[in-house]
């Protein structure tokens, strides 16, 4: 199918039932809106394999940032009589990527949707336990999810012999204690085991050797929230929601100095311009657009010339960045790109787990150079030193994806806003201050 | 000494995790919920309950940024210093906070009322700049709103 | 390797055959390439943290771009192509060092690690030399970690090796990593003594100067100024290989000497820090005469050349001369004494109990069907049963080996997930807390219990009964069934039997420490039964001293018989060899009786209780000042070499004895000029020791016509060291006993393994240089590991089962307690106890009581009681003791011993107010 011509059905399955007063949908409201229908269908009419197939066919790609096909991820879990147990399914609700707040909106507004998605997904991989790994600062989400889990237990959507199907699942909400690394799926596993959240080597992949050495799937909260709808309405319907070959809608967001910062459920592949101008209302009065990070702090800049590309995994990648979490951070013309990048790098340097050398000791150095440049102490050769670091902190050179992600905005800023960097150095001060 | 309630809550937590070590950070957060922070004495006690050494427990605890191992004030103000808040002017908010409270980041007011700490992106970027006080988000801040905001906290 | 496939990999385009699946760092180092690394360790494997070992990997011949991979995390597959010299890889590796150096202090000139620093080596290797980072360095506070290890955190490069060794490998729990990002901190929760018995290895495991040897610091010498020789640890029966370093006539430190079959890369803290007894200021340096007069004692010295004629005249006038040997003296010394007094008049210098046990052990291992494993093999055993040994305290390095053997069965689980053992992080995450079967039966809790699948507590007899029960379950023909075994014990016996039977390579361990022959027999029966089932069963016995095995092989009656000989008037002269018999296991009154013989001649190095009752004392060399042979508990004969030439008249005991024999015109004695001479005599004379002559090359061995230098080629100050005494540089001491010289001149390459005085290779100044001495990383040293094994299991050797006497179950008594000896790594071995660092870790004498007993006696923890014959003991409450038992520490300095285990009167009677 020609991407350009694909017209999606404008539907908002993830958010349409949410209340307008900001309160969570409770179980009655959720069920009235058709909630847990997907679960009933899965348990009554589908084998775990059928559910996996539906999700594969739906072309659902992970919403955690990397866009890995969800069905494929699940397919690596050993199934059948000899499969090791217990198995685990984990909702990655850590959402600590700066600029990202989409999972919070889903969890606060419709906690049961996530829970139902998790139960169906657990069924699909025959997990015995499901965890919601939630960042500690999300107090409101925690409250609402706890209540929803209790409601789900009370209605036998969780616990022993769910709805008489013979399938049992225990679910727990786990509150983290701060650290971006916990969102990295293997760091998350260590964290859940009560260890330091340093990442694990892959292979072995979590599907084979995850939590407590047992089969485990980690999916993003938004990814999992999509599952009930796929099961209920079918893969084809799901694909039809999107402007691209990848199925579904996407919660896009925008922050920074735009008129209406926020998040919106839109067809996957909506253009950057539409999100920025129509939904976020364009730049605030008197400000001009200079660039944006399309999907969180670890994605490279897009600039004016990219506004008409589609926000989907492949198109953004082609433009040299990544869709990431799909929540964009917008930079205006009164914001110093050097300062902005320094703020980003400072975050990553502080959140480095301290395991591998390039990230642990490289990022603080990068931060240091940026700080020097920003405060007028930059030297000739500093930009080359920064570029050198961008190349050195490439994927594969570090242990996990944190450091490579960290230098993405820097690398692109050096490309698109190079004069701004140079001006700092020659002027020996920040032109914006 | 931990109180009966704290102990009970920790035991409860142990049950839900099955494996003791896994409940370590959770147990410390229980102590923190009751006391604001985790002292050495309490960390050692929790380690005893979990059957781990203080070294093991603290090695984990100190990894995480929201387990406080030093005494904090009655109210903890976490100021988001990440990107959306930076763009929208968190530095001015921080500056005002520091001036009003007379302390720097990491400091506690002499009357023990407030502790000021930086925090990573709070995930409320649409309301940037934002701070979290005692777990509650305050968004769309401006320096002018600071004083009245603080008044709510005894 | 067994059935492992070889594949071809290409390094810089050159083909090499390597084992499939091995990681590329290991493979390349084994092939002789230099790749810098930090977090990888040959015994602790890969975790991919430091990123220093990066190389370029190419998909195929046509791929010219390639990609950076960590060689330590990449398995070798057929056709793998890598380049170490690829410019991008070279650049990346240099950058890693540059990052590490951003915070590393520039204190090399004053750093204790300087000169043997892996970080220095790697910095030079990567070519990093110019500092571009222009900000401040982060700083840390250092911690007090006890008397062994110094802490200087600012030098840390966060390679995580220390925690991986201390916690993951050695099972320590009072150490860790704290904090995050570039503020990670490696140390303890709070300042305090590192509790783990292997803490000293941090000094070698740490690639820089964060953890350094605190004892060396007190008398620091630059590493290249140390004179070293291959040596053997004298502080337990395992015979770990060591490298003592000397300067100015004192020993400055001990380092691990790699022996792939024994200690590998690690030794225990007793072995590392016990050396300072050598520097003790009370050492005998000249012959001493001690005369007892009515009004007290008088000591006198001998004029030059006087002592030997004096002894000769004593011996000539004596009405019978007997010799008392020693389990801590060399084979040569014991043999010389035996020759002097005659085989029939040579006594072992151990108690009857110990001598009998050692004789049984020698018989079982020498003639039985079960194999005595090296420690390397111990690590590969997949089910282990320990009967009555607190290994952490009696054979520490073996305990460390068992911590690895419990990973054998989990390794199969990981292999099922295709996780190679070298992927240490993946491995540990996969196996979690799973441990293979290790069963420990001991009267009290041991430090190894945390690694055990189950523990059993009981009196020594009850442990033996459990053992007999296991053997009987494995083979009906083994004595048994054991009557009235309590239900719990019998189900445990079932469990143990099943675990051993299902293992690929089961191991049974016991030893001499509880002085209970039934334990030795029960352990043998289990091993025999397993062999009968076709299992390649291993059997280990911990021996009490560094040469207990050698002494036992030499034979001779125990000390109690020596006393009888004296009391029967058949001897009035006793020559005692390196043995403080009054502090030993013989009952004190018996020892005293023996020492009241008319003439007592002692050959030893330090004053002790015995020396005050001797008439003549000859100053003996320690292991560092003489050469000789020990036989370890595995039955491996190993040579140790003189590290430095001692001052005064100190010489090897065998030389003193030879001198006496020469003076007395013993036939052949004048032919004993060198160590080789006496070794060939002893191996010819004693059948069990025939192979000893092959333990190391003879004196005449040369490399390219040269001797092997004890001093490194950078040794400094030779011409000026003694200038304060004499401006003429003295002629170096000569060594007629070995192919080593006291010099920096000589053969510069790699000598045969028993003669390696230090591990050094060009560009490799640190302990990591060992890689260069192995054809394969972590494998044997080139030409095989040092030492010769004296025991091999006899094919079809059918030894009868022991145990016509399965002991009765232990019955607790009301008025008495059965006291078992409790061993302490620091304290139970007399020589190391004299070293100040160790002395600081020795517990005060105590009695361990069950809480119930303590309550009955109304004595709280810490209360001091007076209990003859031990003296003052403070009460220690130990909930692990079974009913009717108490524990008394073994061999502590200042504790008057009786031979344990034994019944003692319940201390209630002897209770004294206090505290
Ligand atoms: C440093 C780091 C932080 C991450 N944080 C998050 C996070 O907070 N939430 C999330 O869903 N994924 C996060 N990810 C991605 C996860 O590792 C993982 O890919 C994701 O949870 C998979 O879910 P998905 O397949 O549904 O996208 C992070 C990755 C890295 C490298
Ligand atoms: S890149 Fe390295 S130090 Fe950074 S977070 Fe990942 S593993 Fe930790
Ligand atoms: S040695 Fe390979 S990453 Fe450290």
Coordinates of C-alpha atoms in Angstrom, one line a residue, chain B residues 25-139:
Chain B
X25 CA 13.8 -0.8 48.4
X26 CA 10.1 -1.1 49.1
X27 CA 10.8 -1.7 52.8
X28 CA 13.1 1.4 52.9
X29 CA 10.4 3.4 51.3
X30 CA 8.0 2.4 54.0
X31 CA 10.4 3.7 56.6
X32 CA 10.8 6.9 54.5
X33 CA 7.1 7.3 54.3
X34 CA 6.9 7.3 58.1
X35 CA 10.0 9.3 58.9
X36 CA 10.9 11.2 55.8
X37 CA 14.2 9.5 55.4
X38 CA 16.2 6.4 56.2
X39 CA 18.8 6.6 58.9
X40 CA 21.6 4.1 59.3
X41 CA 20.0 2.7 62.3
X42 CA 16.8 2.0 60.5
X43 CA 18.6 0.7 57.4
X44 CA 20.4 -1.8 59.6
X45 CA 17.1 -2.8 61.2
X46 CA 15.5 -3.3 57.8
X47 CA 18.5 -5.3 56.6
X48 CA 18.0 -7.5 59.6
X49 CA 14.4 -8.2 58.8
X50 CA 15.3 -9.0 55.2
X51 CA 18.2 -11.2 56.1
X52 CA 20.6 -9.2 54.1
X53 CA 23.7 -7.2 55.2
X54 CA 23.5 -3.4 55.5
X55 CA 26.2 -3.4 52.8
X56 CA 23.9 -5.2 50.4
X57 CA 20.9 -3.1 51.2
X58 CA 22.7 0.2 51.2
X59 CA 24.4 -0.7 47.9
X60 CA 21.0 -0.9 46.4
X61 CA 19.5 2.0 48.3
X62 CA 22.2 4.5 47.3
X63 CA 21.7 3.7 43.7
X64 CA 18.2 5.2 43.7
X65 CA 17.8 8.9 43.9
X66 CA 14.5 8.9 45.8
X67 CA 15.6 6.9 48.8
X68 CA 16.8 9.6 51.2
X69 CA 19.8 8.5 53.3
X70 CA 20.2 11.9 54.9
X71 CA 17.7 13.7 57.0
X72 CA 15.3 15.9 55.2
X73 CA 12.8 18.5 56.3
X74 CA 9.1 18.0 56.9
X75 CA 8.4 18.8 53.3
X76 CA 10.5 17.8 50.4
X77 CA 10.4 20.0 47.3
X78 CA 11.6 18.2 44.2
X79 CA 12.3 20.7 41.5
X80 CA 12.2 19.3 38.0
X81 CA 15.3 20.3 36.2
X82 CA 14.8 18.4 33.0
X83 CA 14.3 19.7 29.6
X84 CA 10.8 20.9 29.2
X85 CA 11.0 22.6 32.6
X86 CA 14.3 24.0 31.6
X87 CA 12.9 25.5 28.4
X88 CA 10.0 27.0 30.3
X89 CA 12.2 28.5 32.9
X90 CA 12.7 26.2 35.9
X91 CA 15.9 28.1 36.7
X92 CA 13.8 31.1 37.7
X93 CA 11.6 29.0 39.9
X94 CA 14.6 27.4 41.5
X95 CA 16.2 30.7 42.0
X96 CA 13.1 32.1 43.7
X97 CA 12.8 29.0 45.9
X98 CA 16.4 29.3 47.0
X99 CA 15.9 32.9 47.8
X100 CA 12.7 32.5 49.7
X101 CA 14.0 29.5 51.6
X102 CA 17.5 30.7 52.0
X103 CA 18.9 27.3 51.1
X104 CA 20.6 25.8 48.1
X105 CA 19.9 22.5 46.3
X106 CA 20.3 19.7 48.8
X107 CA 19.7 22.0 51.7
X108 CA 17.2 22.0 54.5
X109 CA 15.8 25.1 56.1
X110 CA 17.0 25.7 59.6
X111 CA 13.5 25.2 61.0
X112 CA 13.4 21.8 59.3
X113 CA 10.4 22.8 57.2
X114 CA 11.7 22.3 53.7
X115 CA 14.3 20.4 51.9
X116 CA 15.1 21.4 48.3
X117 CA 16.2 18.8 45.8
X118 CA 16.5 18.5 42.1
X119 CA 14.6 15.7 40.3
X120 CA 14.5 14.3 36.8
X121 CA 11.6 15.0 34.5
X122 CA 8.4 14.5 36.5
X123 CA 6.4 13.4 33.5
X124 CA 4.2 16.5 33.6
X125 CA 5.9 18.3 30.8
X126 CA 2.6 19.7 29.5
X127 CA 2.5 21.7 32.8
X128 CA 6.1 22.7 32.8
X129 CA 7.7 24.1 34.9
X130 CA 6.7 21.9 37.7
X131 CA 7.7 20.9 41.2
X132 CA 6.7 18.0 43.3
X133 CA 6.0 18.7 47.0
X134 CA 5.4 15.7 49.3
X135 CA 4.3 13.7 46.3
X136 CA 1.9 16.3 44.9
X137 CA 2.6 18.0 41.5
X138 CA 2.4 21.7 41.2
X139 CA 2.6 22.7 37.5

